[in-house]
mmCIF file of C-alpha atoms in Angstrom:
data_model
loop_
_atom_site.group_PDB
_atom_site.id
_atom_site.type_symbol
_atom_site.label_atom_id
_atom_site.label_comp_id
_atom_site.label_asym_id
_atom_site.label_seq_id
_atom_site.Cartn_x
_atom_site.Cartn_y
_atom_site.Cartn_z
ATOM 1 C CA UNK A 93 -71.201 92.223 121.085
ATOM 2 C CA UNK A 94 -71.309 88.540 120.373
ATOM 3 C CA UNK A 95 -74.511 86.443 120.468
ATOM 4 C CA UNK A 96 -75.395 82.728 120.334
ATOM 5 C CA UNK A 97 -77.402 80.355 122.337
ATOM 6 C CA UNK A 98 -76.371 77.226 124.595
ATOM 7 C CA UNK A 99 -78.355 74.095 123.670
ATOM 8 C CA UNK A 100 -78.917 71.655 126.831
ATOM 9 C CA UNK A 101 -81.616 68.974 127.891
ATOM 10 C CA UNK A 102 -82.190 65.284 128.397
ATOM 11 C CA UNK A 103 -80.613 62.535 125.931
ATOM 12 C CA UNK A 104 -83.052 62.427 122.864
ATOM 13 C CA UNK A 105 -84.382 65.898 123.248
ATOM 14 C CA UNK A 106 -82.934 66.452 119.958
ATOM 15 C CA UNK A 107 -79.889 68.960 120.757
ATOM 16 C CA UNK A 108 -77.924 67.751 117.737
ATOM 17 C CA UNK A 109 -80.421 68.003 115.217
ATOM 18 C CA UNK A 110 -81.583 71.743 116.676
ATOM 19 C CA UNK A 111 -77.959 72.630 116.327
ATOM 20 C CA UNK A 112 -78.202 71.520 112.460
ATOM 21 C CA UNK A 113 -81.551 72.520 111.473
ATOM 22 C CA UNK A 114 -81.102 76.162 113.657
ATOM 23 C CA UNK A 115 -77.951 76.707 111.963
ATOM 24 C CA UNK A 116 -79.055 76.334 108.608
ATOM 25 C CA UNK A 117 -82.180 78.175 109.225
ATOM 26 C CA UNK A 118 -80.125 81.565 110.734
ATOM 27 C CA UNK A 119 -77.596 81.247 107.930
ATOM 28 C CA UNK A 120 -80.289 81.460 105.098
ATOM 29 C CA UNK A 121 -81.592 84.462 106.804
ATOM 30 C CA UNK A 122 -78.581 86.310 106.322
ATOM 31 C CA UNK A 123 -76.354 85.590 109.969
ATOM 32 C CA UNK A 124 -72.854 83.842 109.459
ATOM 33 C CA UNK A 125 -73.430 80.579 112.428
ATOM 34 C CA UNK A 126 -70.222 79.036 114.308
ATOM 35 C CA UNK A 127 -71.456 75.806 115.591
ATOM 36 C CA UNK A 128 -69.449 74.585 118.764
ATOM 37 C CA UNK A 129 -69.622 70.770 120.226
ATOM 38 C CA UNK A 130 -68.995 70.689 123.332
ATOM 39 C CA UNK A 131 -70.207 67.325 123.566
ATOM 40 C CA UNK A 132 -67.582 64.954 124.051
ATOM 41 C CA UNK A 133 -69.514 61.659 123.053
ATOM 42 C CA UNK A 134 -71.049 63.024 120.330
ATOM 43 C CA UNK A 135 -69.024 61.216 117.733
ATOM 44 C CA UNK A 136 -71.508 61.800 114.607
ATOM 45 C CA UNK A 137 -72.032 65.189 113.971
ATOM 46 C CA UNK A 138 -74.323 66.243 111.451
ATOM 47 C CA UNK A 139 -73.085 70.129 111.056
ATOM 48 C CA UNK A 140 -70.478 71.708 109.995
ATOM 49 C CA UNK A 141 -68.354 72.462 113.275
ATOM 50 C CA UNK A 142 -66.448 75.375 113.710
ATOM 51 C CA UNK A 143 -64.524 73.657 117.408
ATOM 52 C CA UNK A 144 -64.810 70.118 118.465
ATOM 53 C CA UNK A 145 -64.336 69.521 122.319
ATOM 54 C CA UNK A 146 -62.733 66.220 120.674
ATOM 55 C CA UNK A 147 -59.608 68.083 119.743
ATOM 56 C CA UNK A 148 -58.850 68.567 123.311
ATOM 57 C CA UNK A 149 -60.396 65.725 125.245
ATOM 58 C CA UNK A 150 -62.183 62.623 123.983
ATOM 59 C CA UNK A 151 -64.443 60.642 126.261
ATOM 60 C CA UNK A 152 -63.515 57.023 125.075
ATOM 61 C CA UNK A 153 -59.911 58.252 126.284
ATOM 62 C CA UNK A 154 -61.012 59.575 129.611
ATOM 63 C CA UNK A 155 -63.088 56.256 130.125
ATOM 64 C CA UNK A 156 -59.878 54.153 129.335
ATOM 65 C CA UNK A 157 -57.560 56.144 131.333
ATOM 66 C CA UNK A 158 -59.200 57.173 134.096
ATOM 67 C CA UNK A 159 -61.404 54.237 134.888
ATOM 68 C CA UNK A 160 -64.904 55.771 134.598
ATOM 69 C CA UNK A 161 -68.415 55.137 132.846
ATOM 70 C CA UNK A 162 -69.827 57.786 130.507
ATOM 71 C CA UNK A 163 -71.316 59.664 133.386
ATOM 72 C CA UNK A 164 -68.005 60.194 135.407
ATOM 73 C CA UNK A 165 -66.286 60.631 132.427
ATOM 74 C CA UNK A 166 -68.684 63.667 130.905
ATOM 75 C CA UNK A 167 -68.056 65.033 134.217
ATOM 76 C CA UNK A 168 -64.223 64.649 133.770
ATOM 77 C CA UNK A 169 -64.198 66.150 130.704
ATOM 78 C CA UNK A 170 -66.138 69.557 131.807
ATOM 79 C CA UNK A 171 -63.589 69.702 134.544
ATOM 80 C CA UNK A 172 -61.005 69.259 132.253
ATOM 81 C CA UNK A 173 -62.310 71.802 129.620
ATOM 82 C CA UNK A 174 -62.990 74.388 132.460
ATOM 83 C CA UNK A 175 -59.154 74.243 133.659
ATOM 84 C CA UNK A 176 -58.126 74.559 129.876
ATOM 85 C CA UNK A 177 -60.537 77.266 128.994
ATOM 86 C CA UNK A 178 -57.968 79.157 127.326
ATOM 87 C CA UNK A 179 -57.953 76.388 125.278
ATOM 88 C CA UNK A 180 -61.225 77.058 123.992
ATOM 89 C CA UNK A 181 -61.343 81.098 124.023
ATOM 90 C CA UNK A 182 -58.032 81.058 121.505
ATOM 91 C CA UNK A 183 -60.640 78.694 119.284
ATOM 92 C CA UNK A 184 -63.125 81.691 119.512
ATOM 93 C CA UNK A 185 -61.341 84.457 119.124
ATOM 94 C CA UNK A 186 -61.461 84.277 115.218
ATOM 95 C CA UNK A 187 -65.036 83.726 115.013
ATOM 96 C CA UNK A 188 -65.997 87.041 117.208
ATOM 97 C CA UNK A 189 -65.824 89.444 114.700
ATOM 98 C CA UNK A 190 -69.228 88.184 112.491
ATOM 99 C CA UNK A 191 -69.917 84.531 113.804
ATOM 100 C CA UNK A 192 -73.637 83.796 115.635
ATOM 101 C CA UNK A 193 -72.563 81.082 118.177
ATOM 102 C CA UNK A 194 -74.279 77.934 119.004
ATOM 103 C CA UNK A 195 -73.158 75.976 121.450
ATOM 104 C CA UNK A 196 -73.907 72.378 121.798
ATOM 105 C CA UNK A 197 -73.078 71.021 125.525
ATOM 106 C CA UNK A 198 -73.473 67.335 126.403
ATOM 107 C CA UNK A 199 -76.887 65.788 127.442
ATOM 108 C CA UNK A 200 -75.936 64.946 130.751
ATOM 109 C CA UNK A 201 -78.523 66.870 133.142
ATOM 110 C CA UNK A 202 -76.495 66.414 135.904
ATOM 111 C CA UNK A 203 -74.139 68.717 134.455
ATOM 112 C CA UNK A 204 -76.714 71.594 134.500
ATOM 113 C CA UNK A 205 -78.227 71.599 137.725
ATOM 114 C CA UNK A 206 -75.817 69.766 140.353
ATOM 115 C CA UNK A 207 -72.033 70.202 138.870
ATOM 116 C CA UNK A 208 -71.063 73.377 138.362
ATOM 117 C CA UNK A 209 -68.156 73.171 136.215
ATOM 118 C CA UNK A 210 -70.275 73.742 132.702
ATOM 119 C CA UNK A 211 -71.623 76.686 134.643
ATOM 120 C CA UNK A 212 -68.091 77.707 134.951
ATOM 121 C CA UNK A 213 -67.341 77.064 131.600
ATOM 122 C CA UNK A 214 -70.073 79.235 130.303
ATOM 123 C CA UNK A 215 -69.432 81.987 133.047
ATOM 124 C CA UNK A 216 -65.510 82.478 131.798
ATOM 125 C CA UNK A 217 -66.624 82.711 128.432
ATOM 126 C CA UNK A 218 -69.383 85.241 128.946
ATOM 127 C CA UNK A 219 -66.898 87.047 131.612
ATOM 128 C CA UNK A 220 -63.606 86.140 128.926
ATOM 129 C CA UNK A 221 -65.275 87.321 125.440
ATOM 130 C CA UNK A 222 -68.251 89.247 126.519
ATOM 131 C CA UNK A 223 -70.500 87.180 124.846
ATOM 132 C CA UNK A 224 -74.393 87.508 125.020
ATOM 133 C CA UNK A 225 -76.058 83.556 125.656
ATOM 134 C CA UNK A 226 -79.340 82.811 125.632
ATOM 135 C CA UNK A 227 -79.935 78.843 126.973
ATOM 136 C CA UNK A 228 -81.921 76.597 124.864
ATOM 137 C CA UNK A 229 -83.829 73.795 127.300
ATOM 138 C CA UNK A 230 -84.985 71.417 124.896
ATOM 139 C CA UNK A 231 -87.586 68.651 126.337
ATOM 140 C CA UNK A 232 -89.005 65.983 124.458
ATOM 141 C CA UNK A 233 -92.457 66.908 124.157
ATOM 142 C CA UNK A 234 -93.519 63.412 124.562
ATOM 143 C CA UNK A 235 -92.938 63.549 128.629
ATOM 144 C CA UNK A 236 -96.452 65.666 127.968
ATOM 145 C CA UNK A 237 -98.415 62.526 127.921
ATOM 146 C CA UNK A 238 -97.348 61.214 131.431
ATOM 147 C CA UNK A 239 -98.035 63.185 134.064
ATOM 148 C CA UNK A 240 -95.516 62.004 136.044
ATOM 149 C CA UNK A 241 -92.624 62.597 133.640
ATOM 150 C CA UNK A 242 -93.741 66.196 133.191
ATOM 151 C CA UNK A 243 -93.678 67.143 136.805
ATOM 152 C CA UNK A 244 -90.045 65.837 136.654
ATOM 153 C CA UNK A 245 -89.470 67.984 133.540
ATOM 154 C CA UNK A 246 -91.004 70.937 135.518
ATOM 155 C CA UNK A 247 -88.202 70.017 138.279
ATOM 156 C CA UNK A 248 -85.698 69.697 135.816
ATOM 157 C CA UNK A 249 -86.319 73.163 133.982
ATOM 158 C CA UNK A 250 -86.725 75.088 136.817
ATOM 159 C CA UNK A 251 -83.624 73.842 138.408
ATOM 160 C CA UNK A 252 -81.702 74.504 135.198
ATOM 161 C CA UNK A 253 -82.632 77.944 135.556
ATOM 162 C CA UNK A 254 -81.980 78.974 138.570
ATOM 163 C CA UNK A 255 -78.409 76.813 137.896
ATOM 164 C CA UNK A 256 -77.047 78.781 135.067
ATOM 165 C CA UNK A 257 -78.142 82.045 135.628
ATOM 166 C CA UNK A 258 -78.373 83.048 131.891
ATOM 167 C CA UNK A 259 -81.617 84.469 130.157
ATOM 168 C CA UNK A 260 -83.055 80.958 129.764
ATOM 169 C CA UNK A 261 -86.202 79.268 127.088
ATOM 170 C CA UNK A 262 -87.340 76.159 128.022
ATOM 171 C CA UNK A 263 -88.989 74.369 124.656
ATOM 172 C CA UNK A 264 -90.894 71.617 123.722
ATOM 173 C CA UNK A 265 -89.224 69.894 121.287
ATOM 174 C CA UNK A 266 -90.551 67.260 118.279
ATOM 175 C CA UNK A 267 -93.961 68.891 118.937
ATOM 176 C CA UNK A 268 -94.907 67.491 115.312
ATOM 177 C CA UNK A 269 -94.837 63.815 117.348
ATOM 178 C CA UNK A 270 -96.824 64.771 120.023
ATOM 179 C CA UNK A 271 -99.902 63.457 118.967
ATOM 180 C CA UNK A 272 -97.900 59.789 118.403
ATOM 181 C CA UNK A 273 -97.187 59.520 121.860
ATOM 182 C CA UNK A 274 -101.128 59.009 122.705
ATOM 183 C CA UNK A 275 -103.349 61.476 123.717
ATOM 184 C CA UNK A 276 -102.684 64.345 126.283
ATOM 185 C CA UNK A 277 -104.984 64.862 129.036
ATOM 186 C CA UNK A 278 -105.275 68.557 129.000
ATOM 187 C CA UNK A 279 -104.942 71.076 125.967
ATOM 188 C CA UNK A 280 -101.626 71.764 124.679
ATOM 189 C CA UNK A 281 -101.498 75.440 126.403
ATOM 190 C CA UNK A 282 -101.707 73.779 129.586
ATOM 191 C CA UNK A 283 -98.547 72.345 129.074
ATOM 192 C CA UNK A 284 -96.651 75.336 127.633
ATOM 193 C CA UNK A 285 -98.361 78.423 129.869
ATOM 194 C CA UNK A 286 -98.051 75.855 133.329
ATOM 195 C CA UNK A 287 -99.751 77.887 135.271
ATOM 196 C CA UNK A 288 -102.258 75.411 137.242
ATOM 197 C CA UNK A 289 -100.606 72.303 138.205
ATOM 198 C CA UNK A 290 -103.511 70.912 140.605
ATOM 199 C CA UNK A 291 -105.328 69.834 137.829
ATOM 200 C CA UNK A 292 -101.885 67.778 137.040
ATOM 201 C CA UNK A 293 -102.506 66.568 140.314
ATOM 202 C CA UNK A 294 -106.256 65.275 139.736
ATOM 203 C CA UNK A 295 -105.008 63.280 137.061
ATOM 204 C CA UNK A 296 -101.783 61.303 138.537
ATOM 205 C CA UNK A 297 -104.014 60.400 141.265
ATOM 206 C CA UNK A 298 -105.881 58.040 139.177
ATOM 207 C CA UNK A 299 -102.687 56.456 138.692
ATOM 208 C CA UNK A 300 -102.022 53.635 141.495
ATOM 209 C CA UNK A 301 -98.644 53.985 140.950
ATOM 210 C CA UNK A 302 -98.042 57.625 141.119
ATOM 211 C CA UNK A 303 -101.086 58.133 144.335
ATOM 212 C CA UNK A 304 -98.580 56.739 146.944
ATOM 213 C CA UNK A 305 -96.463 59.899 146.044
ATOM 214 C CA UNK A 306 -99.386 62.223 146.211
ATOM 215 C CA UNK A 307 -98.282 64.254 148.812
ATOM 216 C CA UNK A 308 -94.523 64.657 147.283
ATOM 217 C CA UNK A 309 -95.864 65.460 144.049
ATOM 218 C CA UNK A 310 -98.038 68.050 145.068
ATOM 219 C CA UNK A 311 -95.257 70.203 147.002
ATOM 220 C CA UNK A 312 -93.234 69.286 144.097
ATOM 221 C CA UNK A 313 -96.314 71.015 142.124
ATOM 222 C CA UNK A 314 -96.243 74.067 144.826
ATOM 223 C CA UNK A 315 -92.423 74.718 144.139
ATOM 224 C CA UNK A 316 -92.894 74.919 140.422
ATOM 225 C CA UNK A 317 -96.279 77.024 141.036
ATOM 226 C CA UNK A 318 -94.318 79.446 143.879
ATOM 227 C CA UNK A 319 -91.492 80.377 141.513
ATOM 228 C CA UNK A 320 -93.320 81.158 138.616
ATOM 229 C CA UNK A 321 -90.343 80.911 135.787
ATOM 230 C CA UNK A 322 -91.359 77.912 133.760
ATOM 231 C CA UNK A 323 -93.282 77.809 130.771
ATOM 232 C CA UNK A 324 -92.636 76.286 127.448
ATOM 233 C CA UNK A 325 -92.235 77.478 123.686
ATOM 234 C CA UNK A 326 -92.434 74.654 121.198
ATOM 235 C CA UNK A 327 -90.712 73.163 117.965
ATOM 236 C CA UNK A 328 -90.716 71.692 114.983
ATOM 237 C CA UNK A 329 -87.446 71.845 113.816
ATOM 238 C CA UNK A 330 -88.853 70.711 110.513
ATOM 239 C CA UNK A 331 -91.128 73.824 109.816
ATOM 240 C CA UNK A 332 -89.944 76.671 108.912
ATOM 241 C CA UNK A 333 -92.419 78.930 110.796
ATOM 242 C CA UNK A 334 -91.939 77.337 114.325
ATOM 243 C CA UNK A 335 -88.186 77.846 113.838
ATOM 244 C CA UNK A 336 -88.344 81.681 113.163
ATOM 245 C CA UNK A 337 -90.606 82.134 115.832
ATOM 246 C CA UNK A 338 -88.323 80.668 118.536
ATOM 247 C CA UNK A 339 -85.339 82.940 116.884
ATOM 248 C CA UNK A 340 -87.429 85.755 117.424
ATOM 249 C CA UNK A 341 -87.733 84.906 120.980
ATOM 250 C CA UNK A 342 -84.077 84.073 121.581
ATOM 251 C CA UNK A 343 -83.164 87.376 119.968
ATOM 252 C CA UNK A 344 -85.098 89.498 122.687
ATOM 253 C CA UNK A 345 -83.660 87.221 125.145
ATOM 254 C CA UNK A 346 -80.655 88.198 124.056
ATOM 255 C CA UNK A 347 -80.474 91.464 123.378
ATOM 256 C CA UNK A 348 -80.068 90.520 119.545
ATOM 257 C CA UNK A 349 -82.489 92.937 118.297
ATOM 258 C CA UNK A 350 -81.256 96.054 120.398
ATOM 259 C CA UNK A 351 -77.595 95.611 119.123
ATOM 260 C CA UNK A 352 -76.772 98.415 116.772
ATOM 261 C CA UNK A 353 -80.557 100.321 117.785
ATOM 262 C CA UNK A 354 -79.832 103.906 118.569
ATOM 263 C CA UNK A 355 -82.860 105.130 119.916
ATOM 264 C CA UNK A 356 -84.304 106.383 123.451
ATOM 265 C CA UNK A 357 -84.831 104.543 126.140
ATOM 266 C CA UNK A 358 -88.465 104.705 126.200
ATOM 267 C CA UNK A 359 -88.126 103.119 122.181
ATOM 268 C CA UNK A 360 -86.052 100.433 123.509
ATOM 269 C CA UNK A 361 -88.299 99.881 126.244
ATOM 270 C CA UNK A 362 -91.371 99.714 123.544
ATOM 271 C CA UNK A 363 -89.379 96.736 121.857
ATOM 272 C CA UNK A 364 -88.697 95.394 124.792
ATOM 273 C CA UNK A 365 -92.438 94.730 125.904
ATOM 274 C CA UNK A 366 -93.628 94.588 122.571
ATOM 275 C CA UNK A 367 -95.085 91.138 120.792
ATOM 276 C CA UNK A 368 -92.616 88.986 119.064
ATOM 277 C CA UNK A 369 -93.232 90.179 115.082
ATOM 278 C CA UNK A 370 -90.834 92.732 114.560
ATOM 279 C CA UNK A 371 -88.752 93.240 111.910
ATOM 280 C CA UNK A 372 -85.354 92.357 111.476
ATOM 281 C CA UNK A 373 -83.643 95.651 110.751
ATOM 282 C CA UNK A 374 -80.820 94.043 109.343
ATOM 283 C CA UNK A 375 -82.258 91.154 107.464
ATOM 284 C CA UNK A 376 -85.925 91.825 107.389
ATOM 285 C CA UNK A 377 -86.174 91.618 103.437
ATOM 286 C CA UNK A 378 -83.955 88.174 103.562
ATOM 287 C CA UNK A 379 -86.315 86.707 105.999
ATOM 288 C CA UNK A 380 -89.300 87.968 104.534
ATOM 289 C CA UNK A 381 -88.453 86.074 101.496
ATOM 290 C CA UNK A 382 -87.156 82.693 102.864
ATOM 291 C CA UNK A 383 -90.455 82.635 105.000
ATOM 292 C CA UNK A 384 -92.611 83.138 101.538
ATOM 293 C CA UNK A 385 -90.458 80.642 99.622
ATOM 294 C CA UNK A 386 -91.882 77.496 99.385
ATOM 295 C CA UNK A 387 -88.393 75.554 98.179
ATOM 296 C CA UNK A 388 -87.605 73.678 101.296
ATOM 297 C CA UNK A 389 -84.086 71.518 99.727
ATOM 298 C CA UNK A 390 -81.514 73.561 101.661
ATOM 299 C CA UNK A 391 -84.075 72.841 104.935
ATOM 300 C CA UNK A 392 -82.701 70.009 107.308
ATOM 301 C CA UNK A 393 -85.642 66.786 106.557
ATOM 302 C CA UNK A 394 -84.402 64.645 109.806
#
């Protein structure tokens, strides 16, 4: 089996910087990482990439050619890499034998919950190489300190979900800066567990400009509270702790940790509900190390 994650969210989430600081993270722990841009206007790469959408389609050429602005084009560009997925599974073939997979798609939302040709894209690849995704929703955690911004974030993430259909973590990113952004109304766990919203509600209605919308945002607030899928992890992409936390809960997303396990079911099932601080069977001592060592110079600063 092949694993890897699909990073997605809003412009300035921080999907690039993830991609470098997660890949550098997994690859002193012992995992060999392909990193994948799918991001057509994402011209300044700060990892090493393994496949660069740009080798097939560039957006400044779609945008010439065809006519469009960056929106239309990003949406060109998914069609086109959907109809040349070949294209892309030829580019992975090599890497399937050892390669973790990280996928970084373009920061267009639209792309995630209303068009479904990245859906596609990652459905003939799962369906094409048999390859186990977990999807990474970053959100800047600064939409925490407006209330209206993180109902729309709720929207966002649940939609997302219910979109791509893959085993899904919706995080917090930049958490380190949350405290810059001025302070939050409600403790942090409120914003990560979401599990009662109509305090939200108490608060936007001080707002004159959000209590015209009362009544929409409080069935928004009911949809959110009805499904019950969204809650948050968060990040620091800068500490070393928060990072291996957030692979240990991608990895039982995943399946990670059960590849290679040949146990009973009722041991698999005892992982499976278990906490999060398990050992890596297959690079427990190289972990255990990295997370003692104090040398941080190999460790993405920005």
């Amino acid at each position: 089996m092949v694993f890897g994650q699909v990073v997605i969210g809003p412009p300035g989430s921080g999907k690039t910087t993830y991609c470098n600081g997660m890949s550098q993270f997994l690859r002193l722990i012992g995992r060999k990482v392909a990193v994948i841009n799918l991001d057509p206007a994402n011209d300044s790469l700060p990892y090493e990439c393994a496949i660069n959408i740009e080798d097939l389609v560039k957006l400044s050429d779609v945008m010439d050619e065809q006519s469009l602005g960056p929106n239309g084009g990003l949406v060109y560009c998914m069609d086109f890499l959907e109809k040349n997925i070949d294209w892309l599974a030829s580019k992975l073939k090599p890497l399937l034998k050892d390669h973790y997979l990280i996928f970084d798609f373009p920061g267009q939302v639209e792309l995630f919950f209303l068009h479904s040709n990245a859906k596609k894209v990652i459905d003939k690849l799962v369906k094409k190489l048999k390859l186990r995704l977990t999807a990474l929703h970053l959100v800047d955690a600064h939409l925490c300190s407006d209330p209206g911004k993180y109902v729309s974030a709720l929207i966002l993430s649940l939609s997302t979900m219910m979109h791509l259909e893959l085993p899904h973590i919706n995080v917090l990113s930049k958490i380190d800066l949350i405290e810059s952004y001025g302070k939050l109304a409600f403790n942090l766990e409120f914003y990560t567990d979401v599990q009662d919203l109509s305090y939200l509600q108490n608060h936007l209605d001080q707002d004159p400009r959000s209590a015209k919308y009362r009544k929409l945002t409080k069935e928004l607030c009911d949809v959110i509270e009805d499904y019950g899928l969204v809650n948050f992890t968060t990040l620091d992409i800068q500490d070393k702790e928060s990072v291996g936390n957030l692979v240990k809960l991608i990895d039982k997303s995943n399946g990670y940790i059960f590849a290679g396990i040949d146990t009973s079911a009722v041991e698999f099932s005892k992982i499976a509900v278990g906490p999060l601080d398990w050992d890596y069977y297959r690079t427990a001592a190289v972990q255990e190390k990295y997370m003692k060592d104090d040398d941080e110079d190999e460790y993405p600063k920005d």
